[in-house]
Coordinates of C-alpha atoms (C1' of nucleotides) in Angstrom, one line a residue:
Chain B
M1 CA 0.0 0.0 0.0
N2 CA 1.3 3.4 -1.0
L3 CA 0.8 6.0 1.6
D4 CA 1.9 8.8 -0.6
S5 CA -0.7 8.4 -3.2
E6 CA -3.3 8.0 -0.5
T7 CA -2.2 11.3 0.9
K8 CA -2.4 13.0 -2.5
A9 CA -5.9 11.6 -3.2
V10 CA -7.4 13.5 -0.3
E11 CA -5.8 16.7 -1.3
L12 CA -3.8 17.4 1.8
P13 CA -1.9 20.6 1.4
E14 CA 1.4 19.9 -0.3
D15 CA 4.6 21.8 0.3
H16 CA 5.4 24.2 -2.6
G17 CA 7.7 26.4 -0.7
D18 CA 10.6 25.8 -3.0
E19 CA 8.7 26.9 -6.1
L20 CA 7.5 30.0 -4.2
R21 CA 11.1 30.8 -3.2
L22 CA 12.2 30.3 -6.8
W23 CA 9.6 32.8 -8.0
L24 CA 10.6 35.4 -5.4
R25 CA 14.2 35.0 -6.4
L26 CA 13.4 35.3 -10.1
L27 CA 11.4 38.4 -9.4
T28 CA 14.2 39.9 -7.2
C29 CA 16.8 39.4 -10.0
T30 CA 14.6 41.0 -12.6
T31 CA 13.6 43.9 -10.5
L32 CA 17.2 44.5 -9.6
I33 CA 18.5 44.5 -13.2
E34 CA 15.5 46.4 -14.5
G35 CA 16.2 49.2 -12.0
A36 CA 19.8 49.4 -12.9
V37 CA 19.0 49.5 -16.6
R38 CA 16.2 52.0 -16.1
G39 CA 18.5 54.3 -14.1
R40 CA 21.4 54.1 -16.7
L41 CA 19.0 54.8 -19.6
R42 CA 17.7 57.8 -17.8
E43 CA 21.0 59.4 -16.8
R44 CA 22.8 58.6 -20.0
F45 CA 20.1 59.1 -22.6
D46 CA 17.1 60.6 -20.8
V47 CA 14.9 57.8 -22.1
T48 CA 12.5 55.5 -20.3
L49 CA 12.7 51.7 -20.3
P50 CA 9.4 51.1 -22.1
R51 CA 10.4 53.5 -24.9
F52 CA 13.7 51.7 -25.2
D53 CA 12.0 48.3 -25.3
L54 CA 9.6 49.5 -28.0
M55 CA 12.4 50.9 -30.1
A56 CA 14.3 47.6 -29.7
Q57 CA 11.3 45.7 -31.1
L58 CA 11.2 48.0 -34.1
D59 CA 14.9 47.9 -34.7
R60 CA 14.5 44.2 -35.5
A61 CA 11.6 44.8 -37.9
P62 CA 12.8 47.0 -40.8
D63 CA 9.5 46.8 -42.5
G64 CA 7.7 48.0 -39.4
M65 CA 5.1 46.4 -37.1
T66 CA 1.5 46.9 -36.3
L67 CA 0.5 48.1 -32.9
S68 CA -1.0 44.6 -32.2
D69 CA 2.3 43.0 -33.0
V70 CA 4.1 45.3 -30.6
S71 CA 1.5 44.6 -28.0
K72 CA 1.9 40.8 -28.2
R73 CA 5.7 41.0 -28.4
M74 CA 6.1 43.3 -25.4
M75 CA 3.3 41.5 -23.5
V76 CA 1.5 44.7 -22.6
S77 CA -2.0 46.0 -23.3
N78 CA -3.1 47.6 -26.5
G79 CA -4.0 50.8 -24.8
N80 CA -0.5 51.0 -23.3
V81 CA 1.1 50.7 -26.8
T82 CA -1.2 53.5 -28.1
G83 CA 0.1 56.0 -25.6
L84 CA 3.7 54.9 -25.9
V85 CA 3.7 55.2 -29.7
E86 CA 2.0 58.5 -29.5
R87 CA 4.8 60.0 -27.4
L88 CA 7.5 58.4 -29.6
V89 CA 5.9 59.8 -32.8
E90 CA 5.7 63.2 -31.1
S91 CA 9.4 63.1 -30.3
G92 CA 10.3 62.2 -33.9
H93 CA 11.6 58.7 -33.1
L94 CA 8.8 56.8 -34.8
D95 CA 6.9 57.1 -38.1
R96 CA 3.3 55.9 -38.2
R97 CA 1.1 55.3 -41.1
T98 CA -2.3 53.7 -41.8
L99 CA -2.2 50.6 -43.9
V100 CA -4.1 51.3 -47.2
S101 CA -5.3 47.7 -47.5
D102 CA -6.9 47.7 -44.0
R103 CA -7.5 51.1 -42.6
R104 CA -7.8 49.7 -39.0
V105 CA -4.1 48.9 -39.0
Q106 CA -1.3 51.3 -38.1
V107 CA 2.2 50.4 -39.2
I108 CA 5.0 52.0 -37.2
R109 CA 8.7 52.2 -38.0
L110 CA 11.8 53.8 -36.6
T111 CA 12.6 57.1 -38.3
K112 CA 16.2 57.5 -39.4
A113 CA 16.9 59.6 -36.4
G114 CA 15.1 57.1 -34.1
R115 CA 17.2 54.3 -35.5
A116 CA 20.5 56.1 -35.0
E117 CA 19.5 57.1 -31.5
F118 CA 18.5 53.5 -30.7
R119 CA 21.7 52.0 -32.0
K120 CA 23.8 54.3 -29.9
M121 CA 21.8 53.3 -26.8
A122 CA 21.7 49.6 -27.6
A123 CA 25.5 49.4 -27.9
E124 CA 26.0 50.8 -24.4
H125 CA 23.0 48.8 -23.0
E126 CA 24.8 45.6 -24.1
T127 CA 27.9 46.5 -22.1
W128 CA 25.8 47.2 -19.0
I129 CA 24.2 43.8 -19.2
A130 CA 27.5 42.1 -19.7
D131 CA 28.8 44.0 -16.6
I132 CA 25.8 42.9 -14.6
F133 CA 26.3 39.3 -15.5
S134 CA 30.1 39.4 -15.3
D135 CA 30.4 36.9 -12.4
L136 CA 28.6 34.2 -14.5
T137 CA 30.7 31.8 -16.4
P138 CA 29.7 30.9 -20.0
K139 CA 28.4 27.6 -18.6
D140 CA 26.3 29.4 -16.1
V141 CA 24.8 31.5 -18.8
R142 CA 24.1 28.4 -20.9
D143 CA 22.5 26.6 -18.0
L144 CA 20.4 29.5 -17.1
M145 CA 19.2 29.9 -20.7
R146 CA 18.2 26.3 -20.8
L147 CA 16.5 26.2 -17.4
L148 CA 14.7 29.5 -18.0
A149 CA 13.5 28.2 -21.4
K150 CA 12.0 25.2 -19.6
A151 CA 10.4 27.5 -17.0
K152 CA 9.0 29.7 -19.7
G153 CA 7.5 26.6 -21.4
S154 CA 6.0 25.4 -18.1
A155 CA 4.5 28.8 -17.4
Q156 CA 3.0 29.1 -20.9
K157 CA 1.5 25.6 -20.6
A158 CA 0.0 26.6 -17.2
A159 CA -1.5 29.7 -18.8
S160 CA -3.1 27.8 -21.6
R161 CA -4.5 25.2 -19.2
R162 CA -6.0 28.2 -17.3
A163 CA -7.5 29.7 -20.4
L164 CA -9.7 26.7 -21.1
Chain X
M1 CA 52.4 37.5 -29.1
N2 CA 48.9 37.3 -27.8
L3 CA 46.4 38.7 -30.3
D4 CA 43.5 38.5 -28.0
S5 CA 44.9 40.7 -25.3
E6 CA 46.0 43.2 -28.0
T7 CA 42.5 43.2 -29.2
K8 CA 41.1 43.9 -25.8
A9 CA 43.6 46.7 -25.3
V10 CA 42.2 48.7 -28.1
E11 CA 38.6 48.2 -26.9
L12 CA 37.2 46.5 -29.9
P13 CA 33.6 45.7 -29.3
E14 CA 33.2 42.3 -27.7
D15 CA 30.3 40.0 -28.2
H16 CA 27.9 40.0 -25.3
G17 CA 25.0 38.7 -27.2
D18 CA 24.6 35.7 -24.9
E19 CA 24.3 37.8 -21.8
L20 CA 21.8 40.1 -23.6
R21 CA 19.7 37.1 -24.6
L22 CA 19.8 35.8 -21.1
W23 CA 18.5 39.1 -19.8
L24 CA 15.7 39.1 -22.3
R25 CA 14.7 35.6 -21.4
L26 CA 14.8 36.4 -17.7
L27 CA 12.5 39.3 -18.3
T28 CA 10.1 37.3 -20.5
C29 CA 9.8 34.7 -17.8
T30 CA 9.1 37.2 -15.1
T31 CA 6.6 39.2 -17.2
L32 CA 4.8 36.0 -18.1
I33 CA 4.4 34.8 -14.5
E34 CA 3.7 38.2 -13.2
G35 CA 0.9 38.7 -15.6
A36 CA -0.6 35.3 -14.7
V37 CA -0.4 36.0 -11.0
R38 CA -1.8 39.5 -11.5
G39 CA -4.8 38.2 -13.4
R40 CA -5.6 35.5 -10.9
L41 CA -5.3 37.9 -7.9
R42 CA -7.7 40.2 -9.7
E43 CA -10.3 37.7 -10.7
R44 CA -10.2 35.6 -7.5
F45 CA -9.7 38.3 -4.9
D46 CA -10.1 41.7 -6.6
V47 CA -6.7 42.8 -5.3
T48 CA -3.7 44.2 -7.2
L49 CA -0.2 42.6 -7.2
P50 CA 1.5 45.5 -5.4
R51 CA -1.1 45.4 -2.6
F52 CA -0.5 41.6 -2.3
D53 CA 3.3 42.0 -2.2
L54 CA 3.0 44.7 0.5
M55 CA 0.8 42.5 2.6
A56 CA 3.2 39.6 2.1
Q57 CA 6.0 41.7 3.5
L58 CA 3.9 42.6 6.6
D59 CA 2.8 39.0 7.1
R60 CA 6.4 38.1 7.8
A61 CA 6.8 41.0 10.3
P62 CA 4.4 40.5 13.2
D63 CA 5.8 43.6 14.9
G64 CA 5.3 45.7 11.9
M65 CA 7.6 47.6 9.6
T66 CA 8.5 51.2 8.9
L67 CA 7.7 52.6 5.5
S68 CA 11.4 52.8 4.7
D69 CA 11.8 49.1 5.5
V70 CA 9.0 48.3 3.1
S71 CA 10.5 50.5 0.5
K72 CA 13.9 48.7 0.7
R73 CA 12.4 45.2 0.8
M74 CA 10.1 45.8 -2.2
M75 CA 12.7 47.8 -4.1
V76 CA 10.3 50.6 -4.9
S77 CA 10.5 54.3 -4.1
N78 CA 9.3 55.9 -0.9
G79 CA 6.6 57.8 -2.6
N80 CA 5.2 54.7 -4.0
V81 CA 4.9 53.1 -0.6
T82 CA 3.2 56.1 0.8
G83 CA 0.3 55.8 -1.7
L84 CA 0.1 52.1 -1.5
V85 CA -0.1 52.2 2.3
E86 CA -2.7 55.0 2.2
R87 CA -5.0 52.9 0.1
L88 CA -4.6 49.7 2.3
V89 CA -5.2 51.6 5.5
E90 CA -8.3 53.1 3.9
S91 CA -9.6 49.6 3.0
G92 CA -9.0 48.4 6.5
H93 CA -6.2 45.9 5.7
L94 CA -3.4 47.9 7.4
D95 CA -3.0 49.7 10.7
R96 CA -0.6 52.6 10.8
R97 CA 0.8 54.4 13.8
T98 CA 3.5 57.0 14.5
L99 CA 6.4 55.8 16.6
V100 CA 6.5 57.7 19.9
S101 CA 10.2 57.6 20.1
D102 CA 10.7 59.1 16.7
R103 CA 7.8 61.0 15.3
R104 CA 9.1 60.8 11.8
V105 CA 8.6 57.1 11.7
Q106 CA 5.3 55.3 10.7
V107 CA 5.0 51.7 11.7
I108 CA 2.5 49.7 9.7
R109 CA 1.0 46.3 10.5
L110 CA -1.7 44.0 9.1
T111 CA -5.0 44.3 10.8
K112 CA -6.6 41.1 12.0
A113 CA -8.9 41.2 9.0
G114 CA -6.0 42.1 6.7
R115 CA -4.0 39.1 7.9
A116 CA -6.9 36.7 7.5
E117 CA -7.5 38.0 4.0
F118 CA -3.9 37.7 3.1
R119 CA -3.5 34.1 4.4
K120 CA -6.4 33.0 2.3
M121 CA -4.8 34.6 -0.8
A122 CA -1.4 33.3 0.0
A123 CA -2.5 29.7 0.2
E124 CA -4.0 29.9 -3.3
H125 CA -1.1 31.9 -4.6
E126 CA 1.3 29.1 -3.6
T127 CA -0.7 26.6 -5.7
W128 CA -0.6 28.9 -8.7
I129 CA 3.1 29.2 -8.5
A130 CA 3.5 25.4 -8.1
D131 CA 1.3 24.9 -11.2
I132 CA 3.3 27.4 -13.2
F133 CA 6.6 25.6 -12.4
S134 CA 5.1 22.1 -12.6
D135 CA 7.3 21.0 -15.5
L136 CA 10.5 21.7 -13.5
T137 CA 12.0 18.8 -11.6
P138 CA 13.2 19.4 -8.1
K139 CA 16.7 19.4 -9.5
D140 CA 15.8 22.1 -12.0
V141 CA 14.4 24.2 -9.1
R142 CA 17.6 23.7 -7.1
D143 CA 19.8 24.6 -10.0
L144 CA 17.8 27.6 -10.9
M145 CA 17.9 28.8 -7.3
R146 CA 21.6 28.5 -7.2
L147 CA 22.2 30.2 -10.6
L148 CA 19.8 33.0 -9.9
A149 CA 21.5 33.6 -6.5
K150 CA 24.8 33.9 -8.4
A151 CA 23.2 36.2 -10.9
K152 CA 21.7 38.3 -8.1
G153 CA 25.1 38.6 -6.5
S154 CA 26.7 39.6 -9.7
A155 CA 24.1 42.3 -10.4
Q156 CA 24.4 43.7 -6.9
K157 CA 28.2 43.9 -7.2
A158 CA 27.8 45.7 -10.6
A159 CA 25.4 48.1 -8.9
S160 CA 27.8 48.9 -6.1
R161 CA 30.7 49.4 -8.6
R162 CA 28.4 51.8 -10.4
A163 CA 27.6 53.7 -7.2
L164 CA 31.2 54.7 -6.6
Chain Q
dT1 C1' -26.2 41.8 -50.6
dT2 C1' -26.6 42.3 -45.7
dC3 C1' -25.5 42.4 -41.2
dA4 C1' -23.6 40.1 -37.1
dA5 C1' -19.2 38.8 -35.6
dT6 C1' -14.4 39.9 -35.4
dT7 C1' -10.3 42.6 -35.5
dT8 C1' -7.6 46.8 -34.7
dC9 C1' -7.1 50.6 -32.4
dT10 C1' -8.5 54.4 -29.0
dT11 C1' -10.5 56.1 -24.9
dT12 C1' -11.5 56.3 -20.0
dA13 C1' -11.0 55.5 -15.1
dG14 C1' -8.3 54.1 -11.8
dG15 C1' -4.1 52.7 -10.0
dC16 C1' 1.1 52.1 -10.0
dT17 C1' 5.7 54.1 -10.3
dT18 C1' 9.6 57.2 -10.5
dC19 C1' 12.1 61.4 -9.6
dA20 C1' 12.7 65.5 -7.5
dA21 C1' 11.5 68.8 -4.3
dG22 C1' 10.0 69.8 0.2
dC23 C1' 8.6 69.4 5.2
dA24 C1' 9.3 67.8 9.9
dA25 C1' 11.9 65.4 13.3
dT26 C1' 16.2 63.8 15.0
dT27 C1' 21.2 63.7 15.5
dG28 C1' 25.8 65.1 16.2
dG29 C1' 29.5 68.3 16.3
dC30 C1' 30.6 72.6 18.3
Chain F
dG1 C1' 22.3 75.1 23.8
dC2 C1' 22.7 75.8 18.7
dC3 C1' 22.3 74.7 14.1
dA4 C1' 23.9 72.1 10.0
dA5 C1' 23.3 67.6 8.2
dT6 C1' 20.7 63.6 8.0
dT7 C1' 16.7 60.7 8.1
dG8 C1' 11.7 59.4 7.2
dC9 C1' 8.0 60.5 4.9
dT10 C1' 4.8 63.2 1.7
dT11 C1' 3.7 65.8 -2.4
dG12 C1' 3.5 66.9 -7.3
dA13 C1' 4.3 66.3 -12.1
dA14 C1' 4.9 63.1 -15.6
dG15 C1' 4.6 58.9 -17.4
dC16 C1' 3.4 53.8 -17.4
dC17 C1' -0.1 50.2 -17.2
dT18 C1' -4.4 47.6 -17.0
dA19 C1' -9.2 46.4 -17.8
dA20 C1' -13.2 47.5 -19.9
dA21 C1' -16.0 49.9 -23.1
dG22 C1' -16.3 51.8 -27.5
dA23 C1' -15.5 53.2 -32.5
dA24 C1' -14.2 52.1 -37.1
dA25 C1' -13.1 48.8 -40.6
dT26 C1' -13.2 44.2 -42.4
dT27 C1' -14.9 39.5 -43.0
dG28 C1' -17.9 35.9 -43.8
dA29 C1' -22.1 33.3 -43.7
dA30 C1' -26.9 33.3 -45.0

DNA sequence: TTCAATTTCTTTAGGCTTCAAGCAATTGGC
DNA sequence: GCCAATTGCTTGAAGCCTAAAGAAATTGAA
């Protein structure tokens, strides 16, 4: 007779403290790094992190993106993107035009100035990240990549289960 | 003659793409999980994530905390905590009193109702996290804990270097 | 064709967050 | 005691963010 499976069958509270501690540690790491990056972007380039992130998405899409694409990629709400884009168009970093074949759709691109500005920021940004992770060996980095990929997959699966 | 060290000496751009990808993956994981937790807290308990986080800090501190303590622990600004606490006092979850020995200091605690409410939420919250990480083996969890601890240390060291 | 459903984006209300400036209380050097 | 520096918190301005409701354009089934 298997006591463990009996125990599970009656839904006794299980211990998930390790997973909880993992989540808190993950959150701490991200918050820490995010704060450092935010501060440096601000003092060096007077730009906010969301603006930088949006420009990063567009830098990889020379043909532009729709607002919905951006929203999915950045995992933020549509309304959020609307406001963000508005300010970046205003400041001359972004170009926005309505798609002729579907007038609901707005396609946004980096302007020439916006791209130049972003490239300058991105180059420095990369060195900050390297500095932040400088105690990690190449193997640490590989292991983390692999484990985080697995964690991401697990989280996505959980989310899709939830969506049913 | 060592070409590599020559190369470094003239500051040629090094490749830090792996570290950058690691950071993006870390951010993606956190954003994904944070969104899931936020949504569940909202639909199940009609509470926001920052409120939950603040109550979690206080649950571990039966004797209460000062606003500065909370601010450091949560890694958010002082002004942020002021507003958050204000709303939670208003809703009856928190009790706030001025320290007699130093009238600048506010000590906040969970009220009885606040603590009961939090315990209920925390129990469910733990199962959500377990579900989100359910594809990870116990070894994966241990490895991630260890590597993230190392990453956190590295980030903190970088931040303190920066602060000089 | 027609119109209900869907998609894309915007708007609104409310809350979160930062930074910087400011106020009040305390501390420490003189 | 005096007062300059520090500490703890609040305020204000600006921006970020979400959820929900709504407007405009498109699609597709009858």
